[in-house]
Tab-separated table of C-alpha atoms in Angstrom:
chain	number	residue	atom	x	y	z
A	1	UNK	CA	-42.891	-51.661	39.215
A	2	UNK	CA	-41.001	-50.548	42.314
A	3	UNK	CA	-41.743	-46.888	43.736
A	4	UNK	CA	-39.635	-44.683	45.906
A	5	UNK	CA	-39.877	-45.746	49.699
A	6	UNK	CA	-41.301	-43.100	51.695
A	7	UNK	CA	-38.368	-41.200	53.735
A	8	UNK	CA	-39.917	-42.128	57.454
A	9	UNK	CA	-36.602	-41.665	58.849
A	10	UNK	CA	-36.250	-38.070	57.147
A	11	UNK	CA	-33.391	-39.384	55.241
A	12	UNK	CA	-33.142	-40.459	51.725
A	13	UNK	CA	-31.675	-43.793	50.470
A	14	UNK	CA	-28.717	-42.981	48.213
A	15	UNK	CA	-27.367	-45.411	45.278
A	16	UNK	CA	-23.580	-44.220	43.815
A	17	UNK	CA	-22.989	-45.314	40.372
A	18	UNK	CA	-19.181	-45.669	40.327
A	19	UNK	CA	-19.148	-45.628	43.853
A	20	UNK	CA	-15.087	-47.052	43.878
A	21	UNK	CA	-13.740	-43.845	41.719
A	22	UNK	CA	-11.717	-41.347	42.945
A	23	UNK	CA	-14.931	-38.802	43.021
A	24	UNK	CA	-17.200	-41.943	44.042
A	25	UNK	CA	-15.438	-42.916	47.371
A	26	UNK	CA	-15.170	-39.678	48.546
A	27	UNK	CA	-18.641	-39.108	48.026
A	28	UNK	CA	-19.651	-42.605	49.868
A	29	UNK	CA	-17.361	-41.636	52.575
A	30	UNK	CA	-19.205	-38.030	53.093
A	31	UNK	CA	-22.372	-39.571	53.128
A	32	UNK	CA	-21.455	-42.280	55.448
A	33	UNK	CA	-19.610	-40.328	58.076
A	34	UNK	CA	-22.207	-37.761	58.078
A	35	UNK	CA	-25.003	-40.233	58.468
A	36	UNK	CA	-26.900	-38.554	55.440
A	37	UNK	CA	-28.723	-41.679	54.058
A	38	UNK	CA	-31.064	-44.003	55.436
A	39	UNK	CA	-29.197	-46.835	53.046
A	40	UNK	CA	-26.195	-46.184	51.299
A	41	UNK	CA	-25.429	-48.497	48.298
A	42	UNK	CA	-22.184	-48.190	46.024
A	43	UNK	CA	-22.066	-50.117	42.680
A	44	UNK	CA	-19.050	-50.563	40.621
A	45	UNK	CA	-17.417	-52.900	37.954
A	46	UNK	CA	-14.310	-53.134	39.695
A	47	UNK	CA	-13.802	-54.789	43.196
A	48	UNK	CA	-12.596	-52.979	46.267
A	49	UNK	CA	-9.602	-54.851	46.460
A	50	UNK	CA	-8.459	-53.613	43.464
A	51	UNK	CA	-9.435	-49.955	43.505
A	52	UNK	CA	-6.479	-48.845	45.399
A	53	UNK	CA	-8.817	-47.965	48.468
A	54	UNK	CA	-6.686	-45.939	51.263
A	55	UNK	CA	-7.882	-47.062	54.852
A	56	UNK	CA	-10.318	-44.481	55.497
A	57	UNK	CA	-12.391	-45.218	52.654
A	58	UNK	CA	-12.720	-49.148	53.733
A	59	UNK	CA	-15.889	-48.305	56.040
A	60	UNK	CA	-17.856	-46.471	53.690
A	61	UNK	CA	-17.074	-49.241	50.761
A	62	UNK	CA	-17.206	-52.200	52.961
A	63	UNK	CA	-19.150	-55.251	51.513
A	64	UNK	CA	-22.178	-54.499	53.169
A	65	UNK	CA	-22.378	-51.288	50.976
A	66	UNK	CA	-20.924	-52.772	48.042
A	67	UNK	CA	-22.248	-54.606	44.770
A	68	UNK	CA	-20.080	-55.291	42.048
A	69	UNK	CA	-22.183	-54.888	38.799
A	70	UNK	CA	-22.032	-53.401	35.206
A	71	UNK	CA	-24.628	-50.584	35.011
A	72	UNK	CA	-24.357	-50.181	31.410
A	73	UNK	CA	-26.427	-53.555	30.900
A	74	UNK	CA	-30.254	-52.998	31.246
A	75	UNK	CA	-31.162	-56.166	33.142
A	76	UNK	CA	-28.198	-55.305	35.769
A	77	UNK	CA	-29.438	-51.583	36.159
A	78	UNK	CA	-33.000	-52.804	36.772
A	79	UNK	CA	-31.921	-55.168	39.336
A	80	UNK	CA	-29.786	-52.788	41.121
A	81	UNK	CA	-32.258	-50.049	41.152
A	82	UNK	CA	-34.648	-52.601	43.117
A	83	UNK	CA	-34.019	-52.620	46.808
A	84	UNK	CA	-34.636	-55.522	48.888
A	85	UNK	CA	-37.744	-53.847	50.084
A	86	UNK	CA	-39.269	-53.643	46.517
A	87	UNK	CA	-38.732	-49.617	46.600
A	88	UNK	CA	-36.093	-47.914	44.852
A	89	UNK	CA	-33.820	-45.093	45.563
A	90	UNK	CA	-34.450	-41.790	46.294
A	91	UNK	CA	-31.360	-40.277	44.968
A	92	UNK	CA	-28.777	-41.572	42.209
A	93	UNK	CA	-25.465	-40.054	41.875
A	94	UNK	CA	-23.675	-41.447	38.338
A	95	UNK	CA	-20.274	-41.279	39.312
A	96	UNK	CA	-19.628	-43.897	36.688
A	97	UNK	CA	-18.149	-44.132	33.362
A	98	UNK	CA	-14.666	-44.353	31.671
A	99	UNK	CA	-12.908	-41.206	32.795
A	100	UNK	CA	-9.197	-42.158	31.317
A	101	UNK	CA	-8.335	-39.979	28.514
A	102	UNK	CA	-7.541	-40.714	24.674
A	103	UNK	CA	-9.558	-43.675	24.883
A	104	UNK	CA	-11.338	-45.178	21.576
A	105	UNK	CA	-14.677	-43.547	20.694
A	106	UNK	CA	-16.369	-47.161	21.100
A	107	UNK	CA	-15.373	-47.207	24.768
A	108	UNK	CA	-16.749	-43.999	25.511
A	109	UNK	CA	-19.880	-44.947	23.937
A	110	UNK	CA	-20.190	-47.873	25.964
A	111	UNK	CA	-18.905	-47.306	29.443
A	112	UNK	CA	-19.821	-43.628	29.431
A	113	UNK	CA	-22.797	-42.712	27.265
A	114	UNK	CA	-24.612	-45.970	27.256
A	115	UNK	CA	-24.327	-46.278	31.046
A	116	UNK	CA	-25.806	-42.776	31.624
A	117	UNK	CA	-28.752	-43.327	29.162
A	118	UNK	CA	-29.369	-46.745	30.485
A	119	UNK	CA	-29.347	-45.761	34.342
A	120	UNK	CA	-31.169	-42.742	33.553
A	121	UNK	CA	-34.126	-44.467	31.710
A	122	UNK	CA	-34.453	-46.879	34.876
A	123	UNK	CA	-34.132	-43.971	37.256
A	124	UNK	CA	-37.045	-42.262	35.401
A	125	UNK	CA	-39.274	-45.677	35.148
A	126	UNK	CA	-38.829	-46.087	38.868
A	127	UNK	CA	-39.612	-42.177	39.721
A	128	UNK	CA	-36.098	-41.609	41.640
A	129	UNK	CA	-36.283	-38.429	43.315
A	130	UNK	CA	-33.047	-36.984	41.834
A	131	UNK	CA	-30.528	-38.524	39.510
A	132	UNK	CA	-27.368	-36.377	39.656
A	133	UNK	CA	-25.225	-36.742	36.485
A	134	UNK	CA	-21.432	-35.967	36.857
A	135	UNK	CA	-20.291	-33.961	33.627
A	136	UNK	CA	-16.890	-32.103	32.619
A	137	UNK	CA	-16.458	-28.237	32.322
A	138	UNK	CA	-14.230	-29.652	29.109
A	139	UNK	CA	-17.328	-29.152	27.194
A	140	UNK	CA	-17.389	-25.573	26.778
A	141	UNK	CA	-15.411	-24.200	23.879
A	142	UNK	CA	-11.894	-23.008	25.200
A	143	UNK	CA	-11.847	-19.372	26.520
A	144	UNK	CA	-9.580	-17.467	29.017
A	145	UNK	CA	-12.869	-16.033	30.271
A	146	UNK	CA	-14.978	-18.086	32.477
A	147	UNK	CA	-17.477	-20.096	31.018
A	148	UNK	CA	-21.221	-20.155	32.572
A	149	UNK	CA	-23.699	-22.946	32.387
A	150	UNK	CA	-25.064	-21.153	29.117
A	151	UNK	CA	-21.607	-20.695	27.172
A	152	UNK	CA	-21.238	-22.315	23.731
A	153	UNK	CA	-20.295	-25.905	24.096
A	154	UNK	CA	-17.326	-27.246	22.136
A	155	UNK	CA	-15.710	-30.143	23.844
A	156	UNK	CA	-11.865	-30.222	23.323
A	157	UNK	CA	-11.652	-33.426	25.252
A	158	UNK	CA	-12.965	-36.887	23.534
A	159	UNK	CA	-14.388	-37.943	26.871
A	160	UNK	CA	-16.270	-34.268	27.250
A	161	UNK	CA	-17.853	-34.889	23.437
A	162	UNK	CA	-19.534	-38.038	25.013
A	163	UNK	CA	-20.550	-36.284	28.477
A	164	UNK	CA	-22.009	-33.889	26.512
A	165	UNK	CA	-24.001	-36.273	24.239
A	166	UNK	CA	-24.903	-37.954	27.528
A	167	UNK	CA	-26.293	-34.551	28.955
A	168	UNK	CA	-28.577	-34.111	26.100
A	169	UNK	CA	-30.015	-37.818	25.940
A	170	UNK	CA	-30.831	-37.717	29.921
A	171	UNK	CA	-32.500	-34.284	29.365
A	172	UNK	CA	-35.006	-36.049	26.832
A	173	UNK	CA	-35.874	-38.798	28.929
A	174	UNK	CA	-39.718	-37.924	29.936
A	175	UNK	CA	-40.115	-37.860	33.933
A	176	UNK	CA	-36.216	-38.073	34.757
A	177	UNK	CA	-35.764	-35.820	37.587
A	178	UNK	CA	-32.011	-34.799	36.347
A	179	UNK	CA	-29.488	-32.522	37.761
A	180	UNK	CA	-26.405	-31.969	36.230
A	181	UNK	CA	-23.007	-30.713	37.601
A	182	UNK	CA	-19.980	-29.927	35.228
A	183	UNK	CA	-16.794	-30.073	37.134
A	184	UNK	CA	-13.260	-28.481	36.748
A	185	UNK	CA	-10.262	-30.623	37.292
A	186	UNK	CA	-10.546	-32.249	40.296
A	187	UNK	CA	-7.581	-32.883	42.760
A	188	UNK	CA	-7.055	-34.048	46.233
A	189	UNK	CA	-5.378	-36.847	48.429
A	190	UNK	CA	-4.936	-40.111	45.919
A	191	UNK	CA	-5.652	-38.397	42.958
A	192	UNK	CA	-3.961	-39.574	39.675
A	193	UNK	CA	-5.144	-37.213	36.923
A	194	UNK	CA	-3.868	-33.768	35.948
A	195	UNK	CA	-2.466	-32.460	39.196
A	196	UNK	CA	-0.792	-36.100	40.316
A	197	UNK	CA	0.543	-36.306	37.064
A	198	UNK	CA	2.403	-33.182	37.603
A	199	UNK	CA	3.721	-33.931	41.011
A	200	UNK	CA	5.068	-37.110	39.709
A	201	UNK	CA	6.587	-35.243	36.740
A	202	UNK	CA	8.203	-32.836	39.198
A	203	UNK	CA	9.667	-35.717	41.274
A	204	UNK	CA	11.415	-37.119	38.089
A	205	UNK	CA	12.869	-33.741	37.273
A	206	UNK	CA	13.874	-33.459	40.804
A	207	UNK	CA	15.604	-36.899	40.640
A	208	UNK	CA	17.382	-35.841	37.540
A	209	UNK	CA	18.341	-32.119	38.566
A	210	UNK	CA	16.587	-30.455	35.511
A	211	UNK	CA	14.513	-27.504	35.048
A	212	UNK	CA	10.708	-28.433	34.574
A	213	UNK	CA	9.135	-26.461	31.748
A	214	UNK	CA	5.531	-26.196	30.672
A	215	UNK	CA	4.192	-25.548	27.242
A	216	UNK	CA	2.240	-22.606	26.334
A	217	UNK	CA	1.914	-19.583	29.084
A	218	UNK	CA	1.537	-19.044	32.529
A	219	UNK	CA	-2.013	-17.454	32.175
A	220	UNK	CA	-3.203	-20.781	30.652
A	221	UNK	CA	-6.321	-21.609	32.476
A	222	UNK	CA	-6.530	-25.060	34.299
A	223	UNK	CA	-9.308	-24.314	36.892
A	224	UNK	CA	-9.777	-26.575	39.714
A	225	UNK	CA	-11.846	-27.874	42.577
A	226	UNK	CA	-10.824	-30.102	45.418
A	227	UNK	CA	-12.441	-33.617	45.642
A	228	UNK	CA	-13.871	-32.920	49.146
A	229	UNK	CA	-15.759	-29.809	47.983
A	230	UNK	CA	-16.877	-32.010	45.096
A	231	UNK	CA	-18.207	-34.676	47.602
A	232	UNK	CA	-19.891	-31.895	49.617
A	233	UNK	CA	-21.185	-29.971	46.458
A	234	UNK	CA	-22.928	-33.224	45.235
A	235	UNK	CA	-24.860	-34.115	48.203
A	236	UNK	CA	-25.590	-30.184	48.720
A	237	UNK	CA	-26.874	-30.067	45.337
A	238	UNK	CA	-28.993	-33.108	45.888
A	239	UNK	CA	-30.446	-32.227	48.781
A	240	UNK	CA	-31.038	-28.588	47.552
A	241	UNK	CA	-32.972	-30.484	44.635
A	242	UNK	CA	-35.337	-33.095	46.502
A	243	UNK	CA	-36.302	-30.300	49.024
A	244	UNK	CA	-37.863	-27.940	46.401
A	245	UNK	CA	-35.216	-26.469	44.415
A	246	UNK	CA	-34.779	-22.800	46.338
A	247	UNK	CA	-34.410	-20.062	43.868
A	248	UNK	CA	-34.677	-21.724	40.782
A	249	UNK	CA	-36.595	-20.197	38.179
A	250	UNK	CA	-37.603	-22.858	35.557
A	251	UNK	CA	-38.917	-19.884	33.297
A	252	UNK	CA	-35.688	-18.089	33.000
A	253	UNK	CA	-33.026	-21.046	33.949
A	254	UNK	CA	-34.710	-23.987	32.272
A	255	UNK	CA	-36.293	-27.153	33.692
A	256	UNK	CA	-32.942	-29.098	34.338
A	257	UNK	CA	-30.697	-27.381	37.063
A	258	UNK	CA	-27.480	-27.358	35.794
A	259	UNK	CA	-24.185	-26.169	37.584
A	260	UNK	CA	-20.491	-25.664	37.421
A	261	UNK	CA	-18.422	-26.858	40.040
A	262	UNK	CA	-14.902	-25.190	40.319
A	263	UNK	CA	-12.895	-23.464	43.472
A	264	UNK	CA	-12.570	-19.734	43.437
A	265	UNK	CA	-8.805	-19.552	42.972
A	266	UNK	CA	-9.238	-19.454	38.842
A	267	UNK	CA	-6.041	-21.785	38.743
A	268	UNK	CA	-3.584	-21.595	35.799
A	269	UNK	CA	-0.555	-23.195	34.913
A	270	UNK	CA	1.306	-20.157	36.783
A	271	UNK	CA	-0.085	-21.067	40.367
A	272	UNK	CA	0.703	-24.592	39.679
A	273	UNK	CA	4.366	-24.037	38.535
A	274	UNK	CA	4.861	-21.429	41.685
A	275	UNK	CA	4.036	-24.381	44.138
A	276	UNK	CA	5.655	-27.095	42.663
A	277	UNK	CA	8.922	-24.990	42.408
A	278	UNK	CA	8.441	-24.380	45.993
A	279	UNK	CA	7.915	-27.861	46.985
A	280	UNK	CA	10.189	-29.944	45.125
A	281	UNK	CA	12.921	-26.613	45.110
A	282	UNK	CA	13.514	-27.122	41.480
A	283	UNK	CA	13.673	-24.579	38.837
A	284	UNK	CA	10.823	-24.206	36.608
A	285	UNK	CA	9.874	-22.352	33.708
A	286	UNK	CA	8.092	-21.972	30.318
A	287	UNK	CA	9.180	-23.033	26.790
A	288	UNK	CA	9.238	-19.880	24.558
A	289	UNK	CA	6.621	-19.293	21.940
A	290	UNK	CA	8.843	-20.782	19.089
A	291	UNK	CA	9.000	-24.105	21.062
A	292	UNK	CA	5.273	-24.086	21.789
A	293	UNK	CA	4.449	-23.260	18.407
A	294	UNK	CA	6.568	-26.322	17.083
A	295	UNK	CA	4.776	-28.384	19.899
A	296	UNK	CA	1.348	-27.423	18.571
A	297	UNK	CA	2.054	-28.486	15.212
A	298	UNK	CA	3.798	-31.784	16.380
A	299	UNK	CA	1.943	-32.450	19.661
A	300	UNK	CA	2.087	-36.307	19.432
A	301	UNK	CA	5.724	-36.335	18.947
A	302	UNK	CA	6.680	-33.538	21.513
A	303	UNK	CA	4.507	-35.602	24.255
A	304	UNK	CA	6.020	-38.948	23.229
A	305	UNK	CA	9.523	-37.353	23.746
A	306	UNK	CA	8.514	-35.991	27.229
A	307	UNK	CA	7.227	-39.733	28.251
A	308	UNK	CA	10.197	-41.367	26.921
A	309	UNK	CA	12.566	-38.977	29.000
A	310	UNK	CA	10.359	-39.581	32.120
A	311	UNK	CA	9.131	-42.968	32.567
A	312	UNK	CA	12.427	-44.609	32.747
A	313	UNK	CA	13.463	-42.605	35.681
A	314	UNK	CA	10.164	-42.859	37.371
A	315	UNK	CA	10.918	-46.659	37.293
A	316	UNK	CA	14.295	-46.393	38.386
A	317	UNK	CA	12.983	-44.224	41.216
A	318	UNK	CA	10.307	-46.786	42.282
A	319	UNK	CA	12.768	-49.579	41.942
A	320	UNK	CA	15.313	-47.597	44.150
A	321	UNK	CA	12.507	-47.516	46.821
A	322	UNK	CA	11.293	-51.065	46.682
A	323	UNK	CA	7.673	-50.015	45.391
A	324	UNK	CA	6.467	-53.018	43.783
A	325	UNK	CA	2.678	-51.806	43.396
A	326	UNK	CA	3.096	-48.012	42.822
A	327	UNK	CA	-0.681	-47.312	42.533
A	328	UNK	CA	-2.434	-45.578	40.060
A	329	UNK	CA	-0.169	-42.575	39.801
A	330	UNK	CA	2.399	-42.019	37.088
A	331	UNK	CA	4.483	-39.036	35.073
A	332	UNK	CA	2.879	-40.086	31.860
A	333	UNK	CA	1.253	-37.587	29.739
A	334	UNK	CA	-1.506	-38.149	27.619
A	335	UNK	CA	-1.260	-36.228	24.714
A	336	UNK	CA	-5.110	-35.254	24.656
A	337	UNK	CA	-4.478	-33.231	27.731
A	338	UNK	CA	-1.531	-31.153	26.442
A	339	UNK	CA	-3.247	-28.692	24.572
A	340	UNK	CA	-3.553	-25.094	24.258
A	341	UNK	CA	-6.813	-24.834	25.786
A	342	UNK	CA	-8.224	-22.893	28.470
A	343	UNK	CA	-10.368	-24.778	31.327
A	344	UNK	CA	-12.116	-22.122	32.838
A	345	UNK	CA	-15.264	-21.911	34.651
A	346	UNK	CA	-17.705	-19.530	36.244
A	347	UNK	CA	-19.165	-21.265	39.460
A	348	UNK	CA	-21.125	-18.233	40.715
A	349	UNK	CA	-24.592	-19.731	39.752
A	350	UNK	CA	-24.149	-22.573	42.057
A	351	UNK	CA	-22.843	-20.540	44.826
A	352	UNK	CA	-25.750	-17.855	44.901
A	353	UNK	CA	-28.841	-20.388	43.916
A	354	UNK	CA	-27.980	-22.938	46.421
A	355	UNK	CA	-25.841	-21.111	49.103
A	356	UNK	CA	-23.034	-23.378	48.716
A	357	UNK	CA	-19.583	-22.232	49.908
A	358	UNK	CA	-15.970	-23.928	49.338
A	359	UNK	CA	-13.660	-25.090	51.962
A	360	UNK	CA	-10.912	-25.366	49.946
A	361	UNK	CA	-11.045	-22.175	47.770
A	362	UNK	CA	-7.660	-22.382	45.803
A	363	UNK	CA	-4.888	-24.365	44.887
A	364	UNK	CA	-2.053	-23.993	47.511
A	365	UNK	CA	1.409	-25.459	48.291
A	366	UNK	CA	0.103	-26.774	51.471
A	367	UNK	CA	-2.734	-28.500	49.859
A	368	UNK	CA	-0.158	-30.295	47.300
A	369	UNK	CA	2.107	-31.408	50.053
A	370	UNK	CA	-0.930	-33.081	51.570
A	371	UNK	CA	-1.285	-34.642	48.348
A	372	UNK	CA	2.060	-36.020	48.453
A	373	UNK	CA	1.670	-37.361	51.705
A	374	UNK	CA	-1.134	-39.376	50.724
A	375	UNK	CA	1.044	-41.079	48.077
A	376	UNK	CA	3.522	-41.748	50.698
A	377	UNK	CA	0.809	-43.004	53.180
A	378	UNK	CA	0.176	-45.742	50.460
A	379	UNK	CA	3.478	-46.284	49.621
A	380	UNK	CA	3.364	-45.044	46.037
A	381	UNK	CA	5.579	-42.266	46.310
A	382	UNK	CA	9.503	-42.613	45.970
A	383	UNK	CA	10.870	-40.720	48.767
A	384	UNK	CA	14.676	-41.739	48.034
A	385	UNK	CA	16.483	-40.551	44.985
A	386	UNK	CA	19.503	-39.256	43.186
A	387	UNK	CA	19.235	-36.082	44.884
A	388	UNK	CA	20.480	-37.651	48.212
A	389	UNK	CA	23.592	-39.029	46.410
A	390	UNK	CA	24.240	-35.428	45.158
A	391	UNK	CA	24.034	-34.056	48.517
A	392	UNK	CA	26.369	-36.652	49.726
A	393	UNK	CA	28.527	-35.862	47.263
A	394	UNK	CA	28.634	-32.224	47.652
A	395	UNK	CA	29.258	-33.050	51.431
A	396	UNK	CA	32.092	-35.054	50.338
A	397	UNK	CA	33.270	-32.132	48.215
A	398	UNK	CA	33.263	-29.737	50.898
A	399	UNK	CA	34.823	-32.290	53.292
A	400	UNK	CA	37.811	-32.731	50.793
A	401	UNK	CA	38.156	-28.975	50.458
A	402	UNK	CA	38.213	-28.649	54.134
A	403	UNK	CA	40.821	-31.412	54.265
A	404	UNK	CA	43.095	-29.963	51.481
A	405	UNK	CA	43.069	-26.452	53.010
A	406	UNK	CA	44.266	-27.781	55.996
A	407	UNK	CA	46.996	-29.772	54.689
A	408	UNK	CA	47.857	-26.590	52.376
A	409	UNK	CA	48.143	-24.592	55.672
A	410	UNK	CA	50.186	-27.161	57.390
A	411	UNK	CA	52.945	-27.413	54.496
A	412	UNK	CA	53.124	-23.637	54.348
A	413	UNK	CA	54.088	-23.361	58.269
A	414	UNK	CA	58.022	-23.032	58.907
A	415	UNK	CA	59.687	-26.221	60.014
A	416	UNK	CA	60.852	-25.644	63.152
A	417	UNK	CA	64.204	-27.387	64.947
C-alpha cells in the first residue's frame, strides 16, 4: 500500500478532484501561482479543451498537471491516488461532482455521492493528511437568521440533499482525515451560476427595454462568496489542518472540522438588484405579494414563462453579435433555484478559528462589472443590442425635431422684397 511521501521540501503534494470546474480551476491557479505545492495534479472527467478555460488558467491546468479520469470508479480512483514514485498525496480537494441544478436523483447519487465516498475511502486507506470535501450551505433549513455549522439541516436543493448525505458517509469512514466546507453562492469572473444567470437576464431586459422584476422580497437572503476568496479559503483551511488545527477543540467542536465559507456582505436580493439597476441602467423592482404568492403555487409554470420570454431574445442578441460559442452563461432559470428560501450563513467560526480574512468582503457594482468584462474577454457577452438602435432613433427624432423647428421658424418670417 502506498504511503504519504515525506514533505522534504516543506511543501505538500496536492490532488484536486474536479480541477477543471469553476472552483477547481481557481484553486489550481492559486496553488500554482503561489508555489504552495511540491506537486500539483488536477483530475477531471472532461478535457481542458472543452472546459471553457480562460487564458489565465492554462498554465495551472496544463497537460503536465492534468489527468482525465472518472473518480467515481474504484480502480480509476486507486490509480490516481498513487503517484509515480509509489507514494500518495498529502492533500486532496474534492471539488468534483455534478453541480448542475434540477438533475435526476440517480445523477447526484452516481456523480456526486458515489464520487465523494469512493475518493474518501481511498484517501483513508492511503492515510492522506487532509481530505477537503466541498459542500453547500443549502443543506441548512431556510432561515433569515444566519445558519451556524451546528444549525438544523434541511436541504432545499436536490444537490444539497446528496451533499449532506456525502458528508455523513465521509464522517463514518475510519481513519479519514476529513475537513468539510459549506459554501454560499460562489461567483466571480467567468461564473455561470446564480450571479451569472441574473446578469444575463438583466442584459436581455436591457435589450428589450423592460423592467426586470424579482419574485419574493428584497430582504430574501442570497449570501455570496467570491471565487478568489473560496480558493484562498480552501488552501488556508487545508494548510491549517495539516499544521495542527490550531484553536480546534475536539471535545467541544467535534472530531471533524466543518466551516461555513461566506463573505461579510450578508447579500440579499435587494443588494444585487441595486447593483444590476446601476450597471444596466434599467428599471428594477419586485413583484407584489399577490404575484409572488401565485408564483409559489405555480412555480414551474412561472419559471417556464420567464424562460420562454428571455431565451429567444438572448439567442437574437448572440446572433446579432456573431457569437457562435457563447460559453456556459445563459439567462435560463432553473426552477429549483427560484424558491422563497433564505440562503444565509454565519461564517464567523472559520475566521475566528483559522484567522482567515476575506479580500472581497461583499458584492459590489464594481465586482459585478468585472464579471461582465470577463465574459466580454471570452467573447461570450453580446455588447451590441437594440438599445443602440433606440439611441439612434432618439437621435434621429431629436434631429427631425430640430429640422422641423428650423423650417417652422423660417416660414414664420415675413417675406422681403
